[in-house]
Structures are given as structure tokens and as C-alpha cells.
Amino acid sequence: MAMANTNIYVGNLAYSTTSRDLEEAFGRYGTVARAQVVSDRDTGRSRGFGFVEMPDAGEAQRAIDALDGADLGGRKLTVNKARERESR
DNA sequence: GTTGAGCGTT
């Protein structure tokens, strides 16, 4: 109910990958409600993973299927539904 | 180089 968007985890990102990069990559498969690369709270560096929220479950699944294992910045992405945490 | 914060203690 409170979880209207499909929450997607994107791992194995190059440290150079930005939230904008995620938004562009997932935006090719549907509407992206939010895209965020997670940075280390202490060092400020990318932690090498991020999250993307998409309102359409069908588009979200298609994006996951298309981007999981895809190459971005020289890294093979790991993409799947996120485990916990909700939007904020 | 892999699953988000921070109040506080789950």
C-alpha cells in the first residue's frame, strides 16, 4: 500500500557512476520516479551501488531484465528488486 | 570493492 513504486537495487556500479547515469539507463525502459547512487556516509565516496524506483511494475521488471548483467562503466551490473527500505 | 538513514538500542 505505502509502497507504490517498484524499488530496484543496482549493484556493482563503477565508482564514477552517478544518480543521473542510473536515471538515464532506467529511463529508457519506463518512467523513473527516483534514482540514487548511495555514497558512504563517512567518506562521501560512492559505495558502488544504488537504487531506482519505478511506478510501473511491468516497466520495472523489463528494466531489471534488460540491465541485469549489462555493462556500465566497465562493470557488469547486478540489478534486482531491493530488499528493504522504502521511499523517502 | 554489493542492499540506502539515524532516533537509539530491535
mmCIF file of N, CA and C (backbone and C1' of nucleotides) in Angstrom:
data_model
loop_
_atom_site.group_PDB
_atom_site.id
_atom_site.type_symbol
_atom_site.label_atom_id
_atom_site.label_comp_id
_atom_site.label_asym_id
_atom_site.label_seq_id
_atom_site.Cartn_x
_atom_site.Cartn_y
_atom_site.Cartn_z
ATOM 1 N N MET A 1 0.815 -1.198 0.000
ATOM 2 C CA MET A 1 0.000 0.000 0.000
ATOM 3 C C MET A 1 0.858 1.262 0.000
ATOM 4 N N ALA A 2 1.701 1.350 1.028
ATOM 5 C CA ALA A 2 2.556 2.533 1.105
ATOM 6 C C ALA A 2 3.647 2.463 0.040
ATOM 7 N N MET A 3 3.897 1.236 -0.417
ATOM 8 C CA MET A 3 4.942 1.034 -1.417
ATOM 9 C C MET A 3 4.341 1.066 -2.806
ATOM 10 N N ALA A 4 4.189 2.252 -3.372
ATOM 11 C CA ALA A 4 3.584 2.380 -4.689
ATOM 12 C C ALA A 4 4.564 2.071 -5.823
ATOM 13 N N ASN A 5 5.820 2.371 -5.593
ATOM 14 C CA ASN A 5 6.818 2.147 -6.644
ATOM 15 C C ASN A 5 7.547 0.830 -6.474
ATOM 16 N N THR A 6 8.033 0.286 -7.586
ATOM 17 C CA THR A 6 8.896 -0.872 -7.505
ATOM 18 C C THR A 6 10.280 -0.347 -7.148
ATOM 19 N N ASN A 7 10.852 -0.935 -6.107
ATOM 20 C CA ASN A 7 12.150 -0.484 -5.625
ATOM 21 C C ASN A 7 13.232 -1.409 -6.192
ATOM 22 N N ILE A 8 14.144 -0.855 -6.920
ATOM 23 C CA ILE A 8 15.163 -1.654 -7.606
ATOM 24 C C ILE A 8 16.566 -1.381 -7.079
ATOM 25 N N TYR A 9 17.281 -2.467 -6.810
ATOM 26 C CA TYR A 9 18.675 -2.362 -6.370
ATOM 27 C C TYR A 9 19.593 -2.494 -7.582
ATOM 28 N N VAL A 10 20.601 -1.655 -7.639
ATOM 29 C CA VAL A 10 21.569 -1.713 -8.735
ATOM 30 C C VAL A 10 22.964 -1.786 -8.127
ATOM 31 N N GLY A 11 23.586 -2.948 -8.247
ATOM 32 C CA GLY A 11 24.895 -3.130 -7.636
ATOM 33 C C GLY A 11 26.019 -3.288 -8.640
ATOM 34 N N ASN A 12 27.238 -3.335 -8.135
ATOM 35 C CA ASN A 12 28.449 -3.470 -8.941
ATOM 36 C C ASN A 12 28.660 -2.272 -9.861
ATOM 37 N N LEU A 13 28.277 -1.101 -9.374
ATOM 38 C CA LEU A 13 28.473 0.114 -10.163
ATOM 39 C C LEU A 13 29.937 0.561 -10.104
ATOM 40 N N ALA A 14 30.382 1.189 -11.195
ATOM 41 C CA ALA A 14 31.715 1.799 -11.158
ATOM 42 C C ALA A 14 31.585 2.996 -10.219
ATOM 43 N N TYR A 15 32.653 3.366 -9.546
ATOM 44 C CA TYR A 15 32.571 4.497 -8.619
ATOM 45 C C TYR A 15 32.263 5.808 -9.337
ATOM 46 N N SER A 16 32.465 5.799 -10.638
ATOM 47 C CA SER A 16 32.200 7.009 -11.422
ATOM 48 C C SER A 16 30.740 7.144 -11.828
ATOM 49 N N THR A 17 29.950 6.086 -11.616
ATOM 50 C CA THR A 17 28.537 6.126 -11.982
ATOM 51 C C THR A 17 27.764 7.053 -11.051
ATOM 52 N N THR A 18 26.936 7.899 -11.634
ATOM 53 C CA THR A 18 26.166 8.860 -10.842
ATOM 54 C C THR A 18 24.671 8.537 -10.872
ATOM 55 N N SER A 19 23.923 9.222 -10.012
ATOM 56 C CA SER A 19 22.472 9.039 -9.978
ATOM 57 C C SER A 19 21.873 9.373 -11.345
ATOM 58 N N ARG A 20 22.434 10.379 -11.990
ATOM 59 C CA ARG A 20 21.956 10.776 -13.311
ATOM 60 C C ARG A 20 22.148 9.638 -14.316
ATOM 61 N N ASP A 21 23.258 8.930 -14.193
ATOM 62 C CA ASP A 21 23.525 7.800 -15.089
ATOM 63 C C ASP A 21 22.463 6.722 -14.906
ATOM 64 N N LEU A 22 22.106 6.473 -13.646
ATOM 65 C CA LEU A 22 21.087 5.452 -13.367
ATOM 66 C C LEU A 22 19.744 5.894 -13.939
ATOM 67 N N GLU A 23 19.427 7.158 -13.738
ATOM 68 C CA GLU A 23 18.153 7.684 -14.234
ATOM 69 C C GLU A 23 18.059 7.542 -15.749
ATOM 70 N N GLU A 24 19.137 7.828 -16.425
ATOM 71 C CA GLU A 24 19.152 7.719 -17.882
ATOM 72 C C GLU A 24 19.042 6.269 -18.334
ATOM 73 N N ALA A 25 19.782 5.391 -17.671
ATOM 74 C CA ALA A 25 19.771 3.977 -18.048
ATOM 75 C C ALA A 25 18.387 3.352 -17.870
ATOM 76 N N PHE A 26 17.766 3.590 -16.721
ATOM 77 C CA PHE A 26 16.448 3.007 -16.452
ATOM 78 C C PHE A 26 15.335 3.743 -17.179
ATOM 79 N N GLY A 27 15.566 5.021 -17.445
ATOM 80 C CA GLY A 27 14.564 5.832 -18.136
ATOM 81 C C GLY A 27 14.276 5.349 -19.548
ATOM 82 N N ARG A 28 15.167 4.558 -20.099
ATOM 83 C CA ARG A 28 14.945 4.008 -21.442
ATOM 84 C C ARG A 28 13.857 2.946 -21.445
ATOM 85 N N TYR A 29 13.561 2.389 -20.276
ATOM 86 C CA TYR A 29 12.578 1.304 -20.189
ATOM 87 C C TYR A 29 11.269 1.733 -19.558
ATOM 88 N N GLY A 30 11.203 2.965 -19.068
ATOM 89 C CA GLY A 30 9.960 3.421 -18.459
ATOM 90 C C GLY A 30 10.194 4.656 -17.614
ATOM 91 N N THR A 31 9.153 5.007 -16.855
ATOM 92 C CA THR A 31 9.242 6.194 -16.011
ATOM 93 C C THR A 31 10.023 5.921 -14.728
ATOM 94 N N VAL A 32 10.997 6.747 -14.463
ATOM 95 C CA VAL A 32 11.782 6.628 -13.237
ATOM 96 C C VAL A 32 11.309 7.667 -12.227
ATOM 97 N N ALA A 33 10.819 7.171 -11.087
ATOM 98 C CA ALA A 33 10.355 8.090 -10.054
ATOM 99 C C ALA A 33 11.534 8.694 -9.306
ATOM 100 N N ARG A 34 12.550 7.870 -9.091
ATOM 101 C CA ARG A 34 13.724 8.345 -8.374
ATOM 102 C C ARG A 34 14.915 7.446 -8.646
ATOM 103 N N ALA A 35 16.076 8.022 -8.729
ATOM 104 C CA ALA A 35 17.306 7.256 -8.925
ATOM 105 C C ALA A 35 18.345 7.831 -7.973
ATOM 106 N N GLN A 36 19.051 6.967 -7.274
ATOM 107 C CA GLN A 36 20.009 7.442 -6.278
ATOM 108 C C GLN A 36 21.199 6.495 -6.119
ATOM 109 N N VAL A 37 22.393 7.015 -6.335
ATOM 110 C CA VAL A 37 23.586 6.233 -6.050
ATOM 111 C C VAL A 37 23.898 6.459 -4.577
ATOM 112 N N VAL A 38 24.192 5.391 -3.872
ATOM 113 C CA VAL A 38 24.470 5.505 -2.437
ATOM 114 C C VAL A 38 25.940 5.841 -2.179
ATOM 115 N N SER A 39 26.154 6.877 -1.400
ATOM 116 C CA SER A 39 27.521 7.275 -1.042
ATOM 117 C C SER A 39 27.814 6.886 0.394
ATOM 118 N N ASP A 40 29.052 6.625 0.682
ATOM 119 C CA ASP A 40 29.441 6.283 2.040
ATOM 120 C C ASP A 40 29.247 7.511 2.926
ATOM 121 N N ARG A 41 28.555 7.307 4.034
ATOM 122 C CA ARG A 41 28.238 8.433 4.915
ATOM 123 C C ARG A 41 29.494 9.098 5.492
ATOM 124 N N ASP A 42 30.516 8.316 5.719
ATOM 125 C CA ASP A 42 31.730 8.857 6.340
ATOM 126 C C ASP A 42 32.746 9.423 5.345
ATOM 127 N N THR A 43 32.965 8.694 4.261
ATOM 128 C CA THR A 43 33.986 9.123 3.304
ATOM 129 C C THR A 43 33.418 9.946 2.152
ATOM 130 N N GLY A 44 32.098 9.826 1.921
ATOM 131 C CA GLY A 44 31.489 10.575 0.835
ATOM 132 C C GLY A 44 31.686 9.940 -0.529
ATOM 133 N N ARG A 45 32.414 8.852 -0.590
ATOM 134 C CA ARG A 45 32.629 8.180 -1.869
ATOM 135 C C ARG A 45 31.442 7.273 -2.182
ATOM 136 N N SER A 46 31.277 6.963 -3.469
ATOM 137 C CA SER A 46 30.219 6.036 -3.868
ATOM 138 C C SER A 46 30.478 4.683 -3.219
ATOM 139 N N ARG A 47 29.394 4.019 -2.837
ATOM 140 C CA ARG A 47 29.563 2.690 -2.252
ATOM 141 C C ARG A 47 29.456 1.612 -3.330
ATOM 142 N N GLY A 48 29.261 2.040 -4.540
ATOM 143 C CA GLY A 48 29.244 1.095 -5.646
ATOM 144 C C GLY A 48 27.894 0.446 -5.902
ATOM 145 N N PHE A 49 26.855 1.041 -5.361
ATOM 146 C CA PHE A 49 25.519 0.519 -5.623
ATOM 147 C C PHE A 49 24.517 1.660 -5.483
ATOM 148 N N GLY A 50 23.308 1.410 -5.925
ATOM 149 C CA GLY A 50 22.301 2.465 -5.850
ATOM 150 C C GLY A 50 20.902 1.881 -5.955
ATOM 151 N N PHE A 51 19.905 2.761 -5.987
ATOM 152 C CA PHE A 51 18.513 2.328 -6.062
ATOM 153 C C PHE A 51 17.749 3.160 -7.070
ATOM 154 N N VAL A 52 16.786 2.488 -7.718
ATOM 155 C CA VAL A 52 15.928 3.171 -8.687
ATOM 156 C C VAL A 52 14.498 2.788 -8.361
ATOM 157 N N GLU A 53 13.606 3.752 -8.329
ATOM 158 C CA GLU A 53 12.184 3.481 -8.068
ATOM 159 C C GLU A 53 11.391 3.773 -9.326
ATOM 160 N N MET A 54 10.529 2.804 -9.681
ATOM 161 C CA MET A 54 9.697 2.972 -10.870
ATOM 162 C C MET A 54 8.238 2.680 -10.531
ATOM 163 N N PRO A 55 7.319 3.555 -10.930
ATOM 164 C CA PRO A 55 5.892 3.403 -10.614
ATOM 165 C C PRO A 55 5.191 2.269 -11.355
ATOM 166 N N ASP A 56 5.694 1.880 -12.520
ATOM 167 C CA ASP A 56 5.070 0.812 -13.300
ATOM 168 C C ASP A 56 5.850 -0.482 -13.110
ATOM 169 N N ALA A 57 5.211 -1.468 -12.469
ATOM 170 C CA ALA A 57 5.878 -2.740 -12.168
ATOM 171 C C ALA A 57 6.342 -3.463 -13.429
ATOM 172 N N GLY A 58 5.568 -3.350 -14.494
ATOM 173 C CA GLY A 58 5.924 -4.014 -15.739
ATOM 174 C C GLY A 58 7.187 -3.414 -16.339
ATOM 175 N N GLU A 59 7.237 -2.101 -16.344
ATOM 176 C CA GLU A 59 8.426 -1.410 -16.855
ATOM 177 C C GLU A 59 9.634 -1.716 -15.981
ATOM 178 N N ALA A 60 9.387 -1.756 -14.681
ATOM 179 C CA ALA A 60 10.466 -2.033 -13.732
ATOM 180 C C ALA A 60 11.067 -3.409 -14.011
ATOM 181 N N GLN A 61 10.196 -4.403 -14.182
ATOM 182 C CA GLN A 61 10.680 -5.756 -14.439
ATOM 183 C C GLN A 61 11.446 -5.830 -15.763
ATOM 184 N N ARG A 62 10.943 -5.098 -16.745
ATOM 185 C CA ARG A 62 11.617 -5.093 -18.048
ATOM 186 C C ARG A 62 13.011 -4.458 -17.921
ATOM 187 N N ALA A 63 13.090 -3.389 -17.148
ATOM 188 C CA ALA A 63 14.375 -2.706 -16.942
ATOM 189 C C ALA A 63 15.347 -3.627 -16.205
ATOM 190 N N ILE A 64 14.835 -4.330 -15.197
ATOM 191 C CA ILE A 64 15.674 -5.267 -14.441
ATOM 192 C C ILE A 64 16.220 -6.337 -15.368
ATOM 193 N N ASP A 65 15.329 -6.918 -16.160
ATOM 194 C CA ASP A 65 15.723 -7.988 -17.070
ATOM 195 C C ASP A 65 16.742 -7.502 -18.100
ATOM 196 N N ALA A 66 16.543 -6.267 -18.577
ATOM 197 C CA ALA A 66 17.424 -5.722 -19.610
ATOM 198 C C ALA A 66 18.781 -5.282 -19.065
ATOM 199 N N LEU A 67 18.788 -4.751 -17.851
ATOM 200 C CA LEU A 67 20.028 -4.179 -17.320
ATOM 201 C C LEU A 67 20.834 -5.097 -16.414
ATOM 202 N N ASP A 68 20.188 -6.151 -15.863
ATOM 203 C CA ASP A 68 20.944 -7.080 -15.017
ATOM 204 C C ASP A 68 21.991 -7.775 -15.879
ATOM 205 N N GLY A 69 23.243 -7.654 -15.480
ATOM 206 C CA GLY A 69 24.318 -8.263 -16.252
ATOM 207 C C GLY A 69 24.849 -7.359 -17.362
ATOM 208 N N ALA A 70 24.183 -6.226 -17.563
ATOM 209 C CA ALA A 70 24.628 -5.293 -18.603
ATOM 210 C C ALA A 70 25.922 -4.609 -18.182
ATOM 211 N N ASP A 71 26.648 -4.106 -19.137
ATOM 212 C CA ASP A 71 27.922 -3.447 -18.860
ATOM 213 C C ASP A 71 27.718 -1.933 -18.743
ATOM 214 N N LEU A 72 28.242 -1.369 -17.669
ATOM 215 C CA LEU A 72 28.163 0.079 -17.495
ATOM 216 C C LEU A 72 29.467 0.545 -16.831
ATOM 217 N N GLY A 73 30.175 1.391 -17.526
ATOM 218 C CA GLY A 73 31.441 1.873 -16.984
ATOM 219 C C GLY A 73 32.457 0.756 -16.794
ATOM 220 N N GLY A 74 32.320 -0.328 -17.571
ATOM 221 C CA GLY A 74 33.261 -1.431 -17.477
ATOM 222 C C GLY A 74 32.904 -2.465 -16.428
ATOM 223 N N ARG A 75 31.766 -2.273 -15.747
ATOM 224 C CA ARG A 75 31.341 -3.226 -14.706
ATOM 225 C C ARG A 75 30.067 -3.933 -15.148
ATOM 226 N N LYS A 76 29.933 -5.193 -14.788
ATOM 227 C CA LYS A 76 28.710 -5.921 -15.079
ATOM 228 C C LYS A 76 27.719 -5.631 -13.955
ATOM 229 N N LEU A 77 26.636 -4.998 -14.284
ATOM 230 C CA LEU A 77 25.661 -4.609 -13.262
ATOM 231 C C LEU A 77 24.911 -5.785 -12.656
ATOM 232 N N THR A 78 24.571 -5.624 -11.391
ATOM 233 C CA THR A 78 23.672 -6.562 -10.715
ATOM 234 C C THR A 78 22.402 -5.767 -10.462
ATOM 235 N N VAL A 79 21.291 -6.225 -11.038
ATOM 236 C CA VAL A 79 20.028 -5.489 -10.881
ATOM 237 C C VAL A 79 18.934 -6.430 -10.417
ATOM 238 N N ASN A 80 18.264 -6.067 -9.350
ATOM 239 C CA ASN A 80 17.141 -6.873 -8.851
ATOM 240 C C ASN A 80 16.273 -6.012 -7.944
ATOM 241 N N LYS A 81 15.141 -6.582 -7.515
ATOM 242 C CA LYS A 81 14.264 -5.839 -6.623
ATOM 243 C C LYS A 81 15.000 -5.646 -5.292
ATOM 244 N N ALA A 82 14.901 -4.457 -4.749
ATOM 245 C CA ALA A 82 15.598 -4.154 -3.498
ATOM 246 C C ALA A 82 15.012 -4.937 -2.337
ATOM 247 N N ARG A 83 15.803 -5.098 -1.302
ATOM 248 C CA ARG A 83 15.390 -5.918 -0.159
ATOM 249 C C ARG A 83 14.563 -5.179 0.881
ATOM 250 N N GLU A 84 14.987 -4.008 1.271
ATOM 251 C CA GLU A 84 14.208 -3.284 2.283
ATOM 252 C C GLU A 84 14.257 -1.792 2.067
ATOM 253 N N ARG A 85 13.856 -1.055 3.042
ATOM 254 C CA ARG A 85 13.823 0.399 2.957
ATOM 255 C C ARG A 85 12.750 0.876 1.987
ATOM 256 N N GLU A 86 12.043 1.896 2.373
ATOM 257 C CA GLU A 86 11.033 2.458 1.488
ATOM 258 C C GLU A 86 11.452 3.846 1.019
ATOM 259 N N SER A 87 10.667 4.397 0.145
ATOM 260 C CA SER A 87 10.975 5.727 -0.383
ATOM 261 C C SER A 87 10.962 6.760 0.730
ATOM 262 N N ARG A 88 11.634 7.837 0.487
ATOM 263 C CA ARG A 88 11.590 8.896 1.476
ATOM 264 C C ARG A 88 11.651 10.228 0.741
ATOM 265 P P DG B 1 33.189 -6.122 -7.594
ATOM 266 O "O5'" DG B 1 33.580 -5.447 -6.183
ATOM 267 C "C5'" DG B 1 33.851 -6.178 -5.024
ATOM 268 C "C4'" DG B 1 34.345 -5.236 -3.910
ATOM 269 C "C3'" DG B 1 33.188 -4.373 -3.382
ATOM 270 O "O3'" DG B 1 32.923 -4.833 -2.044
ATOM 271 C "C1'" DG B 1 35.150 -3.072 -3.878
ATOM 272 P P DT B 2 31.738 -5.991 -1.789
ATOM 273 O "O5'" DT B 2 30.375 -5.309 -2.275
ATOM 274 C "C5'" DT B 2 30.031 -3.989 -1.906
ATOM 275 C "C4'" DT B 2 28.528 -3.796 -2.029
ATOM 276 C "C3'" DT B 2 27.731 -4.776 -1.146
ATOM 277 O "O3'" DT B 2 26.583 -4.095 -0.682
ATOM 278 C "C1'" DT B 2 27.214 -5.156 -3.429
ATOM 279 P P DT B 3 25.877 -4.792 0.609
ATOM 280 O "O5'" DT B 3 24.426 -4.149 0.460
ATOM 281 C "C5'" DT B 3 24.289 -2.764 0.181
ATOM 282 C "C4'" DT B 3 22.831 -2.328 0.305
ATOM 283 C "C3'" DT B 3 22.109 -2.870 1.548
ATOM 284 O "O3'" DT B 3 21.144 -1.905 1.972
ATOM 285 C "C1'" DT B 3 21.057 -3.682 -0.392
ATOM 286 P P DG B 4 21.424 -1.042 3.220
ATOM 287 O "O5'" DG B 4 21.297 0.443 2.661
ATOM 288 C "C5'" DG B 4 22.419 1.059 2.038
ATOM 289 C "C4'" DG B 4 22.170 2.545 1.859
ATOM 290 C "C3'" DG B 4 21.665 3.232 3.114
ATOM 291 O "O3'" DG B 4 22.266 4.520 3.225
ATOM 292 C "C1'" DG B 4 20.029 3.379 1.397
ATOM 293 P P DA B 5 22.810 4.910 4.669
ATOM 294 O "O5'" DA B 5 21.537 5.672 5.246
ATOM 295 C "C5'" DA B 5 21.022 6.807 4.573
ATOM 296 C "C4'" DA B 5 20.368 7.752 5.577
ATOM 297 C "C3'" DA B 5 21.278 8.017 6.787
ATOM 298 O "O3'" DA B 5 21.103 9.377 7.178
ATOM 299 C "C1'" DA B 5 19.281 6.943 7.495
ATOM 300 P P DG B 6 22.103 9.874 8.264
ATOM 301 O "O5'" DG B 6 21.255 9.708 9.615
ATOM 302 C "C5'" DG B 6 19.948 10.243 9.709
ATOM 303 C "C4'" DG B 6 19.293 9.752 11.009
ATOM 304 C "C3'" DG B 6 20.127 10.102 12.232
ATOM 305 O "O3'" DG B 6 19.338 10.849 13.171
ATOM 306 C "C1'" DG B 6 19.694 7.746 12.150
ATOM 307 P P DC B 7 19.966 11.393 14.423
ATOM 308 O "O5'" DC B 7 18.965 10.813 15.505
ATOM 309 C "C5'" DC B 7 17.612 11.249 15.547
ATOM 310 C "C4'" DC B 7 16.826 10.394 16.521
ATOM 311 C "C3'" DC B 7 17.688 9.787 17.639
ATOM 312 O "O3'" DC B 7 17.035 9.957 18.904
ATOM 313 C "C1'" DC B 7 16.414 8.131 16.558
ATOM 314 P P DG B 8 17.773 9.810 20.238
ATOM 315 O "O5'" DG B 8 17.778 8.241 20.482
ATOM 316 C "C5'" DG B 8 16.551 7.516 20.567
ATOM 317 C "C4'" DG B 8 16.835 6.026 20.512
ATOM 318 C "C3'" DG B 8 17.580 5.513 21.745
ATOM 319 O "O3'" DG B 8 17.115 4.210 22.059
ATOM 320 C "C1'" DG B 8 18.799 4.989 19.825
ATOM 321 P P DT B 9 17.216 3.706 23.537
ATOM 322 O "O5'" DT B 9 17.232 2.130 23.296
ATOM 323 C "C5'" DT B 9 16.389 1.532 22.321
ATOM 324 C "C4'" DT B 9 17.135 0.378 21.681
ATOM 325 C "C3'" DT B 9 17.743 -0.588 22.701
ATOM 326 O "O3'" DT B 9 17.726 -1.888 22.145
ATOM 327 C "C1'" DT B 9 19.405 0.219 21.323
ATOM 328 P P DT B 10 16.436 -2.923 22.635
ATOM 329 O "O5'" DT B 10 16.448 -4.023 21.497
ATOM 330 C "C5'" DT B 10 17.349 -3.956 20.447
ATOM 331 C "C4'" DT B 10 16.845 -4.778 19.259
ATOM 332 C "C3'" DT B 10 17.437 -4.184 17.993
ATOM 333 O "O3'" DT B 10 18.511 -5.054 17.558
ATOM 334 C "C1'" DT B 10 15.062 -4.279 17.837
#
